[in-house]
């Protein structure tokens, strides 16, 4: 007798014990640093609210594992939202791609999962 396999849209495990992991995070860009409202993200879809609180233009690149996301260049005071699907035990690197900004301190890391 044939056995039907589970639907392809079966959701993945929910990290119910990841009390400190965030599914929404605020990232503030300043001259020249990146501040994050959490250090650890849930294993799954994460909403990133990016605000340029600096006096000059900045952008944000997020990369790690299969995650490759970037904002456009944000003028001072501007904000935008990006969503990323972080999964597994990965470290995400965040930085500003404008020339010299990363070297001056505009980089940060986020952990994914427990
Ligand atoms: Cu910058």
PDB file of N, CA and C and ligand atoms in Angstrom:
ATOM      1  N   UNK A   1       0.841  -1.192   0.000  1.00  0.00           N
ATOM      2  CA  UNK A   1       0.000   0.000   0.000  1.00  0.00           C
ATOM      3  C   UNK A   1       0.883   1.251   0.000  1.00  0.00           C
ATOM      4  N   UNK A   2       0.534   2.194  -0.833  1.00  0.00           N
ATOM      5  CA  UNK A   2       1.324   3.423  -0.928  1.00  0.00           C
ATOM      6  C   UNK A   2       1.181   4.269   0.336  1.00  0.00           C
ATOM      7  N   UNK A   3       2.248   4.957   0.643  1.00  0.00           N
ATOM      8  CA  UNK A   3       2.238   5.855   1.810  1.00  0.00           C
ATOM      9  C   UNK A   3       2.431   7.273   1.304  1.00  0.00           C
ATOM     10  N   UNK A   4       1.542   8.140   1.678  1.00  0.00           N
ATOM     11  CA  UNK A   4       1.681   9.538   1.275  1.00  0.00           C
ATOM     12  C   UNK A   4       2.715  10.225   2.169  1.00  0.00           C
ATOM     13  N   UNK A   5       3.655  10.895   1.520  1.00  0.00           N
ATOM     14  CA  UNK A   5       4.661  11.624   2.285  1.00  0.00           C
ATOM     15  C   UNK A   5       4.078  12.946   2.763  1.00  0.00           C
ATOM     16  N   UNK A   6       4.703  13.491   3.778  1.00  0.00           N
ATOM     17  CA  UNK A   6       4.232  14.762   4.339  1.00  0.00           C
ATOM     18  C   UNK A   6       4.295  15.859   3.276  1.00  0.00           C
ATOM     19  N   UNK A   7       3.427  16.787   3.374  1.00  0.00           N
ATOM     20  CA  UNK A   7       3.368  17.907   2.451  1.00  0.00           C
ATOM     21  C   UNK A   7       4.699  18.658   2.426  1.00  0.00           C
ATOM     22  N   UNK A   8       5.029  19.188   1.274  1.00  0.00           N
ATOM     23  CA  UNK A   8       6.284  19.936   1.136  1.00  0.00           C
ATOM     24  C   UNK A   8       6.261  21.238   1.931  1.00  0.00           C
ATOM     25  N   UNK A   9       5.087  21.661   2.352  1.00  0.00           N
ATOM     26  CA  UNK A   9       5.025  22.930   3.084  1.00  0.00           C
ATOM     27  C   UNK A   9       4.979  22.714   4.586  1.00  0.00           C
ATOM     28  N   UNK A  10       5.364  21.554   5.041  1.00  0.00           N
ATOM     29  CA  UNK A  10       5.431  21.312   6.482  1.00  0.00           C
ATOM     30  C   UNK A  10       6.410  22.299   7.108  1.00  0.00           C
ATOM     31  N   UNK A  11       5.977  23.043   8.107  1.00  0.00           N
ATOM     32  CA  UNK A  11       6.888  24.033   8.711  1.00  0.00           C
ATOM     33  C   UNK A  11       8.032  23.358   9.448  1.00  0.00           C
ATOM     34  N   UNK A  12       9.138  24.050   9.543  1.00  0.00           N
ATOM     35  CA  UNK A  12      10.283  23.534  10.268  1.00  0.00           C
ATOM     36  C   UNK A  12      10.053  23.628  11.758  1.00  0.00           C
ATOM     37  N   UNK A  13      11.006  23.130  12.520  1.00  0.00           N
ATOM     38  CA  UNK A  13      10.857  23.166  13.977  1.00  0.00           C
ATOM     39  C   UNK A  13      10.840  24.604  14.491  1.00  0.00           C
ATOM     40  N   UNK A  14      10.030  24.848  15.464  1.00  0.00           N
ATOM     41  CA  UNK A  14       9.938  26.180  16.062  1.00  0.00           C
ATOM     42  C   UNK A  14      10.833  26.216  17.296  1.00  0.00           C
ATOM     43  N   UNK A  15      11.733  27.192  17.366  1.00  0.00           N
ATOM     44  CA  UNK A  15      12.662  27.246  18.516  1.00  0.00           C
ATOM     45  C   UNK A  15      11.983  27.793  19.756  1.00  0.00           C
ATOM     46  N   UNK A  16      11.101  26.993  20.340  1.00  0.00           N
ATOM     47  CA  UNK A  16      10.296  27.475  21.463  1.00  0.00           C
ATOM     48  C   UNK A  16      11.139  27.835  22.684  1.00  0.00           C
ATOM     49  N   UNK A  17      12.335  27.253  22.773  1.00  0.00           N
ATOM     50  CA  UNK A  17      13.154  27.539  23.955  1.00  0.00           C
ATOM     51  C   UNK A  17      14.131  28.682  23.715  1.00  0.00           C
ATOM     52  N   UNK A  18      14.076  29.264  22.532  1.00  0.00           N
ATOM     53  CA  UNK A  18      15.024  30.334  22.197  1.00  0.00           C
ATOM     54  C   UNK A  18      14.483  31.674  22.681  1.00  0.00           C
ATOM     55  N   UNK A  19      14.323  31.796  23.994  1.00  0.00           N
ATOM     56  CA  UNK A  19      13.654  32.979  24.536  1.00  0.00           C
ATOM     57  C   UNK A  19      14.372  34.273  24.215  1.00  0.00           C
ATOM     58  N   UNK A  20      15.679  34.213  24.053  1.00  0.00           N
ATOM     59  CA  UNK A  20      16.395  35.458  23.822  1.00  0.00           C
ATOM     60  C   UNK A  20      16.666  35.718  22.344  1.00  0.00           C
ATOM     61  N   UNK A  21      16.316  34.775  21.509  1.00  0.00           N
ATOM     62  CA  UNK A  21      16.518  34.985  20.082  1.00  0.00           C
ATOM     63  C   UNK A  21      15.388  35.843  19.534  1.00  0.00           C
ATOM     64  N   UNK A  22      15.731  36.757  18.653  1.00  0.00           N
ATOM     65  CA  UNK A  22      14.762  37.733  18.156  1.00  0.00           C
ATOM     66  C   UNK A  22      14.345  37.405  16.734  1.00  0.00           C
ATOM     67  N   UNK A  23      13.051  37.615  16.424  1.00  0.00           N
ATOM     68  CA  UNK A  23      12.614  37.496  15.036  1.00  0.00           C
ATOM     69  C   UNK A  23      12.434  38.866  14.408  1.00  0.00           C
ATOM     70  N   UNK A  24      12.616  39.909  15.211  1.00  0.00           N
ATOM     71  CA  UNK A  24      12.616  41.278  14.699  1.00  0.00           C
ATOM     72  C   UNK A  24      13.773  41.994  15.381  1.00  0.00           C
ATOM     73  N   UNK A  25      14.535  42.707  14.603  1.00  0.00           N
ATOM     74  CA  UNK A  25      15.710  43.358  15.175  1.00  0.00           C
ATOM     75  C   UNK A  25      15.855  44.759  14.590  1.00  0.00           C
ATOM     76  N   UNK A  26      16.287  45.673  15.427  1.00  0.00           N
ATOM     77  CA  UNK A  26      16.589  47.032  14.984  1.00  0.00           C
ATOM     78  C   UNK A  26      18.091  47.156  14.801  1.00  0.00           C
ATOM     79  N   UNK A  27      18.490  47.704  13.672  1.00  0.00           N
ATOM     80  CA  UNK A  27      19.906  47.942  13.406  1.00  0.00           C
ATOM     81  C   UNK A  27      20.090  49.429  13.154  1.00  0.00           C
ATOM     82  N   UNK A  28      20.926  50.049  13.971  1.00  0.00           N
ATOM     83  CA  UNK A  28      21.194  51.473  13.840  1.00  0.00           C
ATOM     84  C   UNK A  28      22.573  51.716  13.255  1.00  0.00           C
ATOM     85  N   UNK A  29      22.601  52.531  12.209  1.00  0.00           N
ATOM     86  CA  UNK A  29      23.867  52.881  11.558  1.00  0.00           C
ATOM     87  C   UNK A  29      24.263  54.278  11.995  1.00  0.00           C
ATOM     88  N   UNK A  30      25.507  54.420  12.485  1.00  0.00           N
ATOM     89  CA  UNK A  30      25.989  55.743  12.875  1.00  0.00           C
ATOM     90  C   UNK A  30      27.388  55.936  12.301  1.00  0.00           C
ATOM     91  N   UNK A  31      27.968  57.121  12.550  1.00  0.00           N
ATOM     92  CA  UNK A  31      29.307  57.440  12.049  1.00  0.00           C
ATOM     93  C   UNK A  31      30.329  57.166  13.164  1.00  0.00           C
ATOM     94  N   UNK A  32      30.970  56.029  13.276  1.00  0.00           N
ATOM     95  CA  UNK A  32      30.944  54.903  12.349  1.00  0.00           C
ATOM     96  C   UNK A  32      30.821  53.639  13.179  1.00  0.00           C
ATOM     97  N   UNK A  33      29.604  53.210  13.381  1.00  0.00           N
ATOM     98  CA  UNK A  33      29.361  52.007  14.157  1.00  0.00           C
ATOM     99  C   UNK A  33      28.015  51.417  13.744  1.00  0.00           C
ATOM    100  N   UNK A  34      27.810  50.157  14.105  1.00  0.00           N
ATOM    101  CA  UNK A  34      26.536  49.486  13.870  1.00  0.00           C
ATOM    102  C   UNK A  34      26.051  48.956  15.202  1.00  0.00           C
ATOM    103  N   UNK A  35      24.854  49.371  15.610  1.00  0.00           N
ATOM    104  CA  UNK A  35      24.261  48.917  16.866  1.00  0.00           C
ATOM    105  C   UNK A  35      23.084  48.008  16.557  1.00  0.00           C
ATOM    106  N   UNK A  36      22.970  46.887  17.269  1.00  0.00           N
ATOM    107  CA  UNK A  36      21.863  45.964  17.050  1.00  0.00           C
ATOM    108  C   UNK A  36      21.085  45.783  18.351  1.00  0.00           C
ATOM    109  N   UNK A  37      19.773  45.617  18.239  1.00  0.00           N
ATOM    110  CA  UNK A  37      18.931  45.509  19.434  1.00  0.00           C
ATOM    111  C   UNK A  37      18.950  44.112  20.031  1.00  0.00           C
ATOM    112  N   UNK A  38      19.582  43.170  19.365  1.00  0.00           N
ATOM    113  CA  UNK A  38      19.725  41.810  19.890  1.00  0.00           C
ATOM    114  C   UNK A  38      21.008  41.238  19.316  1.00  0.00           C
ATOM    115  N   UNK A  39      21.533  40.216  19.981  1.00  0.00           N
ATOM    116  CA  UNK A  39      22.760  39.582  19.480  1.00  0.00           C
ATOM    117  C   UNK A  39      22.487  38.227  18.865  1.00  0.00           C
ATOM    118  N   UNK A  40      21.256  37.731  19.063  1.00  0.00           N
ATOM    119  CA  UNK A  40      20.940  36.397  18.565  1.00  0.00           C
ATOM    120  C   UNK A  40      19.575  36.416  17.891  1.00  0.00           C
ATOM    121  N   UNK A  41      19.499  35.748  16.744  1.00  0.00           N
ATOM    122  CA  UNK A  41      18.271  35.713  15.955  1.00  0.00           C
ATOM    123  C   UNK A  41      17.678  34.318  15.955  1.00  0.00           C
ATOM    124  N   UNK A  42      16.368  34.261  15.736  1.00  0.00           N
ATOM    125  CA  UNK A  42      15.720  32.961  15.606  1.00  0.00           C
ATOM    126  C   UNK A  42      16.187  32.286  14.317  1.00  0.00           C
ATOM    127  N   UNK A  43      16.063  30.986  14.319  1.00  0.00           N
ATOM    128  CA  UNK A  43      16.381  30.182  13.140  1.00  0.00           C
ATOM    129  C   UNK A  43      15.148  30.218  12.241  1.00  0.00           C
ATOM    130  N   UNK A  44      15.132  31.152  11.310  1.00  0.00           N
ATOM    131  CA  UNK A  44      13.952  31.309  10.458  1.00  0.00           C
ATOM    132  C   UNK A  44      13.898  32.704   9.873  1.00  0.00           C
ATOM    133  N   UNK A  45      12.697  33.162   9.572  1.00  0.00           N
ATOM    134  CA  UNK A  45      12.540  34.466   8.945  1.00  0.00           C
ATOM    135  C   UNK A  45      12.694  35.575   9.989  1.00  0.00           C
ATOM    136  N   UNK A  46      13.548  36.527   9.661  1.00  0.00           N
ATOM    137  CA  UNK A  46      13.833  37.632  10.572  1.00  0.00           C
ATOM    138  C   UNK A  46      13.579  38.947   9.847  1.00  0.00           C
ATOM    139  N   UNK A  47      12.908  39.852  10.534  1.00  0.00           N
ATOM    140  CA  UNK A  47      12.680  41.189  10.004  1.00  0.00           C
ATOM    141  C   UNK A  47      13.725  42.129  10.586  1.00  0.00           C
ATOM    142  N   UNK A  48      14.398  42.847   9.712  1.00  0.00           N
ATOM    143  CA  UNK A  48      15.466  43.747  10.141  1.00  0.00           C
ATOM    144  C   UNK A  48      15.065  45.181   9.808  1.00  0.00           C
ATOM    145  N   UNK A  49      14.899  45.980  10.842  1.00  0.00           N
ATOM    146  CA  UNK A  49      14.551  47.393  10.673  1.00  0.00           C
ATOM    147  C   UNK A  49      15.855  48.186  10.732  1.00  0.00           C
ATOM    148  N   UNK A  50      16.239  48.770   9.611  1.00  0.00           N
ATOM    149  CA  UNK A  50      17.530  49.451   9.505  1.00  0.00           C
ATOM    150  C   UNK A  50      17.301  50.961   9.487  1.00  0.00           C
ATOM    151  N   UNK A  51      17.981  51.669  10.373  1.00  0.00           N
ATOM    152  CA  UNK A  51      17.856  53.129  10.431  1.00  0.00           C
ATOM    153  C   UNK A  51      19.234  53.757  10.364  1.00  0.00           C
ATOM    154  N   UNK A  52      19.376  54.740   9.508  1.00  0.00           N
ATOM    155  CA  UNK A  52      20.615  55.500   9.476  1.00  0.00           C
ATOM    156  C   UNK A  52      20.488  56.674  10.440  1.00  0.00           C
ATOM    157  N   UNK A  53      21.099  56.511  11.614  1.00  0.00           N
ATOM    158  CA  UNK A  53      21.081  57.557  12.633  1.00  0.00           C
ATOM    159  C   UNK A  53      22.336  58.409  12.575  1.00  0.00           C
ATOM    160  N   UNK A  54      23.113  58.254  11.526  1.00  0.00           N
ATOM    161  CA  UNK A  54      24.338  59.017  11.399  1.00  0.00           C
ATOM    162  C   UNK A  54      24.120  60.324  10.663  1.00  0.00           C
ATOM    163  N   UNK A  55      25.219  61.041  10.441  1.00  0.00           N
ATOM    164  CA  UNK A  55      25.159  62.333   9.758  1.00  0.00           C
ATOM    165  C   UNK A  55      25.551  62.222   8.291  1.00  0.00           C
ATOM    166  N   UNK A  56      25.975  61.019   7.877  1.00  0.00           N
ATOM    167  CA  UNK A  56      26.321  60.790   6.482  1.00  0.00           C
ATOM    168  C   UNK A  56      25.605  59.528   5.996  1.00  0.00           C
ATOM    169  N   UNK A  57      25.649  59.300   4.691  1.00  0.00           N
ATOM    170  CA  UNK A  57      24.970  58.150   4.110  1.00  0.00           C
ATOM    171  C   UNK A  57      25.640  56.843   4.518  1.00  0.00           C
ATOM    172  N   UNK A  58      24.821  55.813   4.688  1.00  0.00           N
ATOM    173  CA  UNK A  58      25.321  54.483   4.996  1.00  0.00           C
ATOM    174  C   UNK A  58      24.426  53.449   4.327  1.00  0.00           C
ATOM    175  N   UNK A  59      24.950  52.232   4.184  1.00  0.00           N
ATOM    176  CA  UNK A  59      24.101  51.117   3.794  1.00  0.00           C
ATOM    177  C   UNK A  59      24.405  49.951   4.712  1.00  0.00           C
ATOM    178  N   UNK A  60      23.703  48.843   4.488  1.00  0.00           N
ATOM    179  CA  UNK A  60      23.930  47.664   5.330  1.00  0.00           C
ATOM    180  C   UNK A  60      23.944  46.433   4.447  1.00  0.00           C
ATOM    181  N   UNK A  61      25.001  45.655   4.599  1.00  0.00           N
ATOM    182  CA  UNK A  61      25.091  44.339   3.956  1.00  0.00           C
ATOM    183  C   UNK A  61      25.036  43.292   5.055  1.00  0.00           C
ATOM    184  N   UNK A  62      24.258  42.238   4.826  1.00  0.00           N
ATOM    185  CA  UNK A  62      24.152  41.117   5.765  1.00  0.00           C
ATOM    186  C   UNK A  62      24.516  39.854   5.010  1.00  0.00           C
ATOM    187  N   UNK A  63      25.506  39.119   5.513  1.00  0.00           N
ATOM    188  CA  UNK A  63      25.937  37.916   4.815  1.00  0.00           C
ATOM    189  C   UNK A  63      26.363  36.849   5.804  1.00  0.00           C
ATOM    190  N   UNK A  64      26.090  35.608   5.441  1.00  0.00           N
ATOM    191  CA  UNK A  64      26.504  34.471   6.255  1.00  0.00           C
ATOM    192  C   UNK A  64      25.706  33.256   5.841  1.00  0.00           C
ATOM    193  N   UNK A  65      26.376  32.132   5.638  1.00  0.00           N
ATOM    194  CA  UNK A  65      25.666  30.956   5.162  1.00  0.00           C
ATOM    195  C   UNK A  65      24.988  31.237   3.836  1.00  0.00           C
ATOM    196  N   UNK A  66      23.690  30.966   3.760  1.00  0.00           N
ATOM    197  CA  UNK A  66      22.956  31.232   2.524  1.00  0.00           C
ATOM    198  C   UNK A  66      22.369  32.633   2.484  1.00  0.00           C
ATOM    199  N   UNK A  67      22.629  33.413   3.513  1.00  0.00           N
ATOM    200  CA  UNK A  67      22.022  34.748   3.602  1.00  0.00           C
ATOM    201  C   UNK A  67      22.904  35.773   2.898  1.00  0.00           C
ATOM    202  N   UNK A  68      22.330  36.489   1.961  1.00  0.00           N
ATOM    203  CA  UNK A  68      23.018  37.589   1.285  1.00  0.00           C
ATOM    204  C   UNK A  68      21.975  38.673   1.067  1.00  0.00           C
ATOM    205  N   UNK A  69      21.976  39.690   1.900  1.00  0.00           N
ATOM    206  CA  UNK A  69      20.983  40.748   1.780  1.00  0.00           C
ATOM    207  C   UNK A  69      21.688  42.087   1.876  1.00  0.00           C
ATOM    208  N   UNK A  70      21.083  43.109   1.260  1.00  0.00           N
ATOM    209  CA  UNK A  70      21.673  44.437   1.321  1.00  0.00           C
ATOM    210  C   UNK A  70      20.585  45.488   1.186  1.00  0.00           C
ATOM    211  N   UNK A  71      20.805  46.598   1.831  1.00  0.00           N
ATOM    212  CA  UNK A  71      19.918  47.739   1.640  1.00  0.00           C
ATOM    213  C   UNK A  71      20.516  48.623   0.552  1.00  0.00           C
ATOM    214  N   UNK A  72      19.722  49.565   0.082  1.00  0.00           N
ATOM    215  CA  UNK A  72      20.281  50.627  -0.740  1.00  0.00           C
ATOM    216  C   UNK A  72      21.024  51.589   0.186  1.00  0.00           C
ATOM    217  N   UNK A  73      21.696  52.547  -0.396  1.00  0.00           N
ATOM    218  CA  UNK A  73      22.374  53.559   0.414  1.00  0.00           C
ATOM    219  C   UNK A  73      21.309  54.464   1.025  1.00  0.00           C
ATOM    220  N   UNK A  74      21.354  54.596   2.344  1.00  0.00           N
ATOM    221  CA  UNK A  74      20.354  55.365   3.077  1.00  0.00           C
ATOM    222  C   UNK A  74      20.914  56.733   3.444  1.00  0.00           C
ATOM    223  N   UNK A  75      20.216  57.805   3.073  1.00  0.00           N
ATOM    224  CA  UNK A  75      20.653  59.130   3.530  1.00  0.00           C
ATOM    225  C   UNK A  75      20.413  59.260   5.035  1.00  0.00           C
ATOM    226  N   UNK A  76      21.025  60.269   5.680  1.00  0.00           N
ATOM    227  CA  UNK A  76      20.831  60.450   7.122  1.00  0.00           C
ATOM    228  C   UNK A  76      19.345  60.529   7.472  1.00  0.00           C
ATOM    229  N   UNK A  77      18.949  59.783   8.489  1.00  0.00           N
ATOM    230  CA  UNK A  77      17.568  59.801   8.948  1.00  0.00           C
ATOM    231  C   UNK A  77      16.658  58.805   8.259  1.00  0.00           C
ATOM    232  N   UNK A  78      17.113  58.195   7.193  1.00  0.00           N
ATOM    233  CA  UNK A  78      16.264  57.267   6.450  1.00  0.00           C
ATOM    234  C   UNK A  78      16.269  55.891   7.099  1.00  0.00           C
ATOM    235  N   UNK A  79      15.209  55.136   6.835  1.00  0.00           N
ATOM    236  CA  UNK A  79      15.152  53.779   7.344  1.00  0.00           C
ATOM    237  C   UNK A  79      14.514  52.879   6.296  1.00  0.00           C
ATOM    238  N   UNK A  80      14.742  51.590   6.452  1.00  0.00           N
ATOM    239  CA  UNK A  80      14.174  50.613   5.541  1.00  0.00           C
ATOM    240  C   UNK A  80      14.058  49.285   6.278  1.00  0.00           C
ATOM    241  N   UNK A  81      13.339  48.368   5.675  1.00  0.00           N
ATOM    242  CA  UNK A  81      13.163  47.049   6.280  1.00  0.00           C
ATOM    243  C   UNK A  81      13.619  45.993   5.293  1.00  0.00           C
ATOM    244  N   UNK A  82      14.420  45.055   5.764  1.00  0.00           N
ATOM    245  CA  UNK A  82      14.756  43.896   4.947  1.00  0.00           C
ATOM    246  C   UNK A  82      14.381  42.645   5.735  1.00  0.00           C
ATOM    247  N   UNK A  83      14.070  41.597   5.010  1.00  0.00           N
ATOM    248  CA  UNK A  83      13.776  40.320   5.659  1.00  0.00           C
ATOM    249  C   UNK A  83      14.785  39.299   5.172  1.00  0.00           C
ATOM    250  N   UNK A  84      15.197  38.458   6.081  1.00  0.00           N
ATOM    251  CA  UNK A  84      16.139  37.417   5.696  1.00  0.00           C
ATOM    252  C   UNK A  84      15.719  36.107   6.336  1.00  0.00           C
ATOM    253  N   UNK A  85      16.090  35.043   5.680  1.00  0.00           N
ATOM    254  CA  UNK A  85      15.765  33.712   6.177  1.00  0.00           C
ATOM    255  C   UNK A  85      17.045  33.072   6.692  1.00  0.00           C
ATOM    256  N   UNK A  86      17.263  33.237   7.978  1.00  0.00           N
ATOM    257  CA  UNK A  86      18.465  32.686   8.606  1.00  0.00           C
ATOM    258  C   UNK A  86      18.148  31.286   9.097  1.00  0.00           C
ATOM    259  N   UNK A  87      19.017  30.368   8.843  1.00  0.00           N
ATOM    260  CA  UNK A  87      18.774  29.004   9.316  1.00  0.00           C
ATOM    261  C   UNK A  87      20.080  28.340   9.688  1.00  0.00           C
ATOM    262  N   UNK A  88      19.987  27.393  10.585  1.00  0.00           N
ATOM    263  CA  UNK A  88      21.176  26.687  11.026  1.00  0.00           C
ATOM    264  C   UNK A  88      21.968  27.487  12.027  1.00  0.00           C
ATOM    265  N   UNK A  89      23.025  26.899  12.480  1.00  0.00           N
ATOM    266  CA  UNK A  89      23.891  27.560  13.450  1.00  0.00           C
ATOM    267  C   UNK A  89      24.900  28.383  12.681  1.00  0.00           C
ATOM    268  N   UNK A  90      24.486  29.599  12.331  1.00  0.00           N
ATOM    269  CA  UNK A  90      25.332  30.439  11.508  1.00  0.00           C
ATOM    270  C   UNK A  90      25.636  31.741  12.234  1.00  0.00           C
ATOM    271  N   UNK A  91      26.685  32.331  11.796  1.00  0.00           N
ATOM    272  CA  UNK A  91      26.973  33.692  12.215  1.00  0.00           C
ATOM    273  C   UNK A  91      26.761  34.602  11.024  1.00  0.00           C
ATOM    274  N   UNK A  92      25.998  35.654  11.229  1.00  0.00           N
ATOM    275  CA  UNK A  92      25.791  36.629  10.167  1.00  0.00           C
ATOM    276  C   UNK A  92      26.723  37.804  10.398  1.00  0.00           C
ATOM    277  N   UNK A  93      27.351  38.243   9.318  1.00  0.00           N
ATOM    278  CA  UNK A  93      28.198  39.424   9.381  1.00  0.00           C
ATOM    279  C   UNK A  93      27.438  40.605   8.814  1.00  0.00           C
ATOM    280  N   UNK A  94      27.503  41.718   9.510  1.00  0.00           N
ATOM    281  CA  UNK A  94      26.850  42.940   9.075  1.00  0.00           C
ATOM    282  C   UNK A  94      27.925  43.997   8.875  1.00  0.00           C
ATOM    283  N   UNK A  95      27.817  44.745   7.795  1.00  0.00           N
ATOM    284  CA  UNK A  95      28.754  45.854   7.626  1.00  0.00           C
ATOM    285  C   UNK A  95      28.199  46.867   6.642  1.00  0.00           C
ATOM    286  N   UNK A  96      28.821  48.048   6.654  1.00  0.00           N
ATOM    287  CA  UNK A  96      28.497  49.105   5.704  1.00  0.00           C
ATOM    288  C   UNK A  96      29.496  49.008   4.565  1.00  0.00           C
ATOM    289  N   UNK A  97      28.999  49.073   3.327  1.00  0.00           N
ATOM    290  CA  UNK A  97      29.882  48.870   2.176  1.00  0.00           C
ATOM    291  C   UNK A  97      30.499  50.163   1.654  1.00  0.00           C
ATOM    292  N   UNK A  98      30.137  51.295   2.208  1.00  0.00           N
ATOM    293  CA  UNK A  98      30.724  52.534   1.703  1.00  0.00           C
ATOM    294  C   UNK A  98      32.222  52.557   2.011  1.00  0.00           C
ATOM    295  N   UNK A  99      33.001  53.148   1.115  1.00  0.00           N
ATOM    296  CA  UNK A  99      34.467  53.058   1.246  1.00  0.00           C
ATOM    297  C   UNK A  99      34.970  53.523   2.615  1.00  0.00           C
ATOM    298  N   UNK A 100      35.714  52.612   3.267  1.00  0.00           N
ATOM    299  CA  UNK A 100      36.358  52.943   4.523  1.00  0.00           C
ATOM    300  C   UNK A 100      35.498  52.775   5.764  1.00  0.00           C
ATOM    301  N   UNK A 101      34.183  52.672   5.582  1.00  0.00           N
ATOM    302  CA  UNK A 101      33.306  52.663   6.754  1.00  0.00           C
ATOM    303  C   UNK A 101      33.475  51.412   7.609  1.00  0.00           C
ATOM    304  N   UNK A 102      33.625  50.256   6.942  1.00  0.00           N
ATOM    305  CA  UNK A 102      33.791  49.028   7.729  1.00  0.00           C
ATOM    306  C   UNK A 102      35.070  49.101   8.554  1.00  0.00           C
ATOM    307  N   UNK A 103      36.123  49.574   7.929  1.00  0.00           N
ATOM    308  CA  UNK A 103      37.414  49.667   8.625  1.00  0.00           C
ATOM    309  C   UNK A 103      37.322  50.631   9.812  1.00  0.00           C
ATOM    310  N   UNK A 104      36.444  51.617   9.690  1.00  0.00           N
ATOM    311  CA  UNK A 104      36.305  52.587  10.790  1.00  0.00           C
ATOM    312  C   UNK A 104      35.371  52.098  11.892  1.00  0.00           C
ATOM    313  N   UNK A 105      34.843  50.906  11.732  1.00  0.00           N
ATOM    314  CA  UNK A 105      34.058  50.338  12.841  1.00  0.00           C
ATOM    315  C   UNK A 105      32.656  49.912  12.478  1.00  0.00           C
ATOM    316  N   UNK A 106      32.255  50.115  11.233  1.00  0.00           N
ATOM    317  CA  UNK A 106      30.872  49.772  10.874  1.00  0.00           C
ATOM    318  C   UNK A 106      30.765  48.285  10.509  1.00  0.00           C
ATOM    319  N   UNK A 107      30.893  47.453  11.514  1.00  0.00           N
ATOM    320  CA  UNK A 107      30.669  46.024  11.335  1.00  0.00           C
ATOM    321  C   UNK A 107      30.157  45.440  12.632  1.00  0.00           C
ATOM    322  N   UNK A 108      29.396  44.355  12.500  1.00  0.00           N
ATOM    323  CA  UNK A 108      28.818  43.682  13.660  1.00  0.00           C
ATOM    324  C   UNK A 108      28.538  42.246  13.270  1.00  0.00           C
ATOM    325  N   UNK A 109      28.315  41.401  14.268  1.00  0.00           N
ATOM    326  CA  UNK A 109      27.956  40.013  13.988  1.00  0.00           C
ATOM    327  C   UNK A 109      26.702  39.659  14.777  1.00  0.00           C
ATOM    328  N   UNK A 110      25.943  38.742  14.224  1.00  0.00           N
ATOM    329  CA  UNK A 110      24.747  38.212  14.885  1.00  0.00           C
ATOM    330  C   UNK A 110      24.810  36.702  14.835  1.00  0.00           C
ATOM    331  N   UNK A 111      24.412  36.071  15.928  1.00  0.00           N
ATOM    332  CA  UNK A 111      24.319  34.622  15.949  1.00  0.00           C
ATOM    333  C   UNK A 111      22.901  34.206  15.586  1.00  0.00           C
ATOM    334  N   UNK A 112      22.791  33.047  14.973  1.00  0.00           N
ATOM    335  CA  UNK A 112      21.481  32.503  14.615  1.00  0.00           C
ATOM    336  C   UNK A 112      21.279  31.212  15.382  1.00  0.00           C
ATOM    337  N   UNK A 113      20.120  31.088  15.999  1.00  0.00           N
ATOM    338  CA  UNK A 113      19.805  29.860  16.725  1.00  0.00           C
ATOM    339  C   UNK A 113      20.324  29.914  18.151  1.00  0.00           C
ATOM    340  N   UNK A 114      20.452  28.762  18.768  1.00  0.00           N
ATOM    341  CA  UNK A 114      20.822  28.701  20.184  1.00  0.00           C
ATOM    342  C   UNK A 114      22.331  28.800  20.369  1.00  0.00           C
TER     343      UNK A 114
HETATM  344 CU1  LIG B   1      28.671  53.660   6.367  1.00  0.00          CU
END
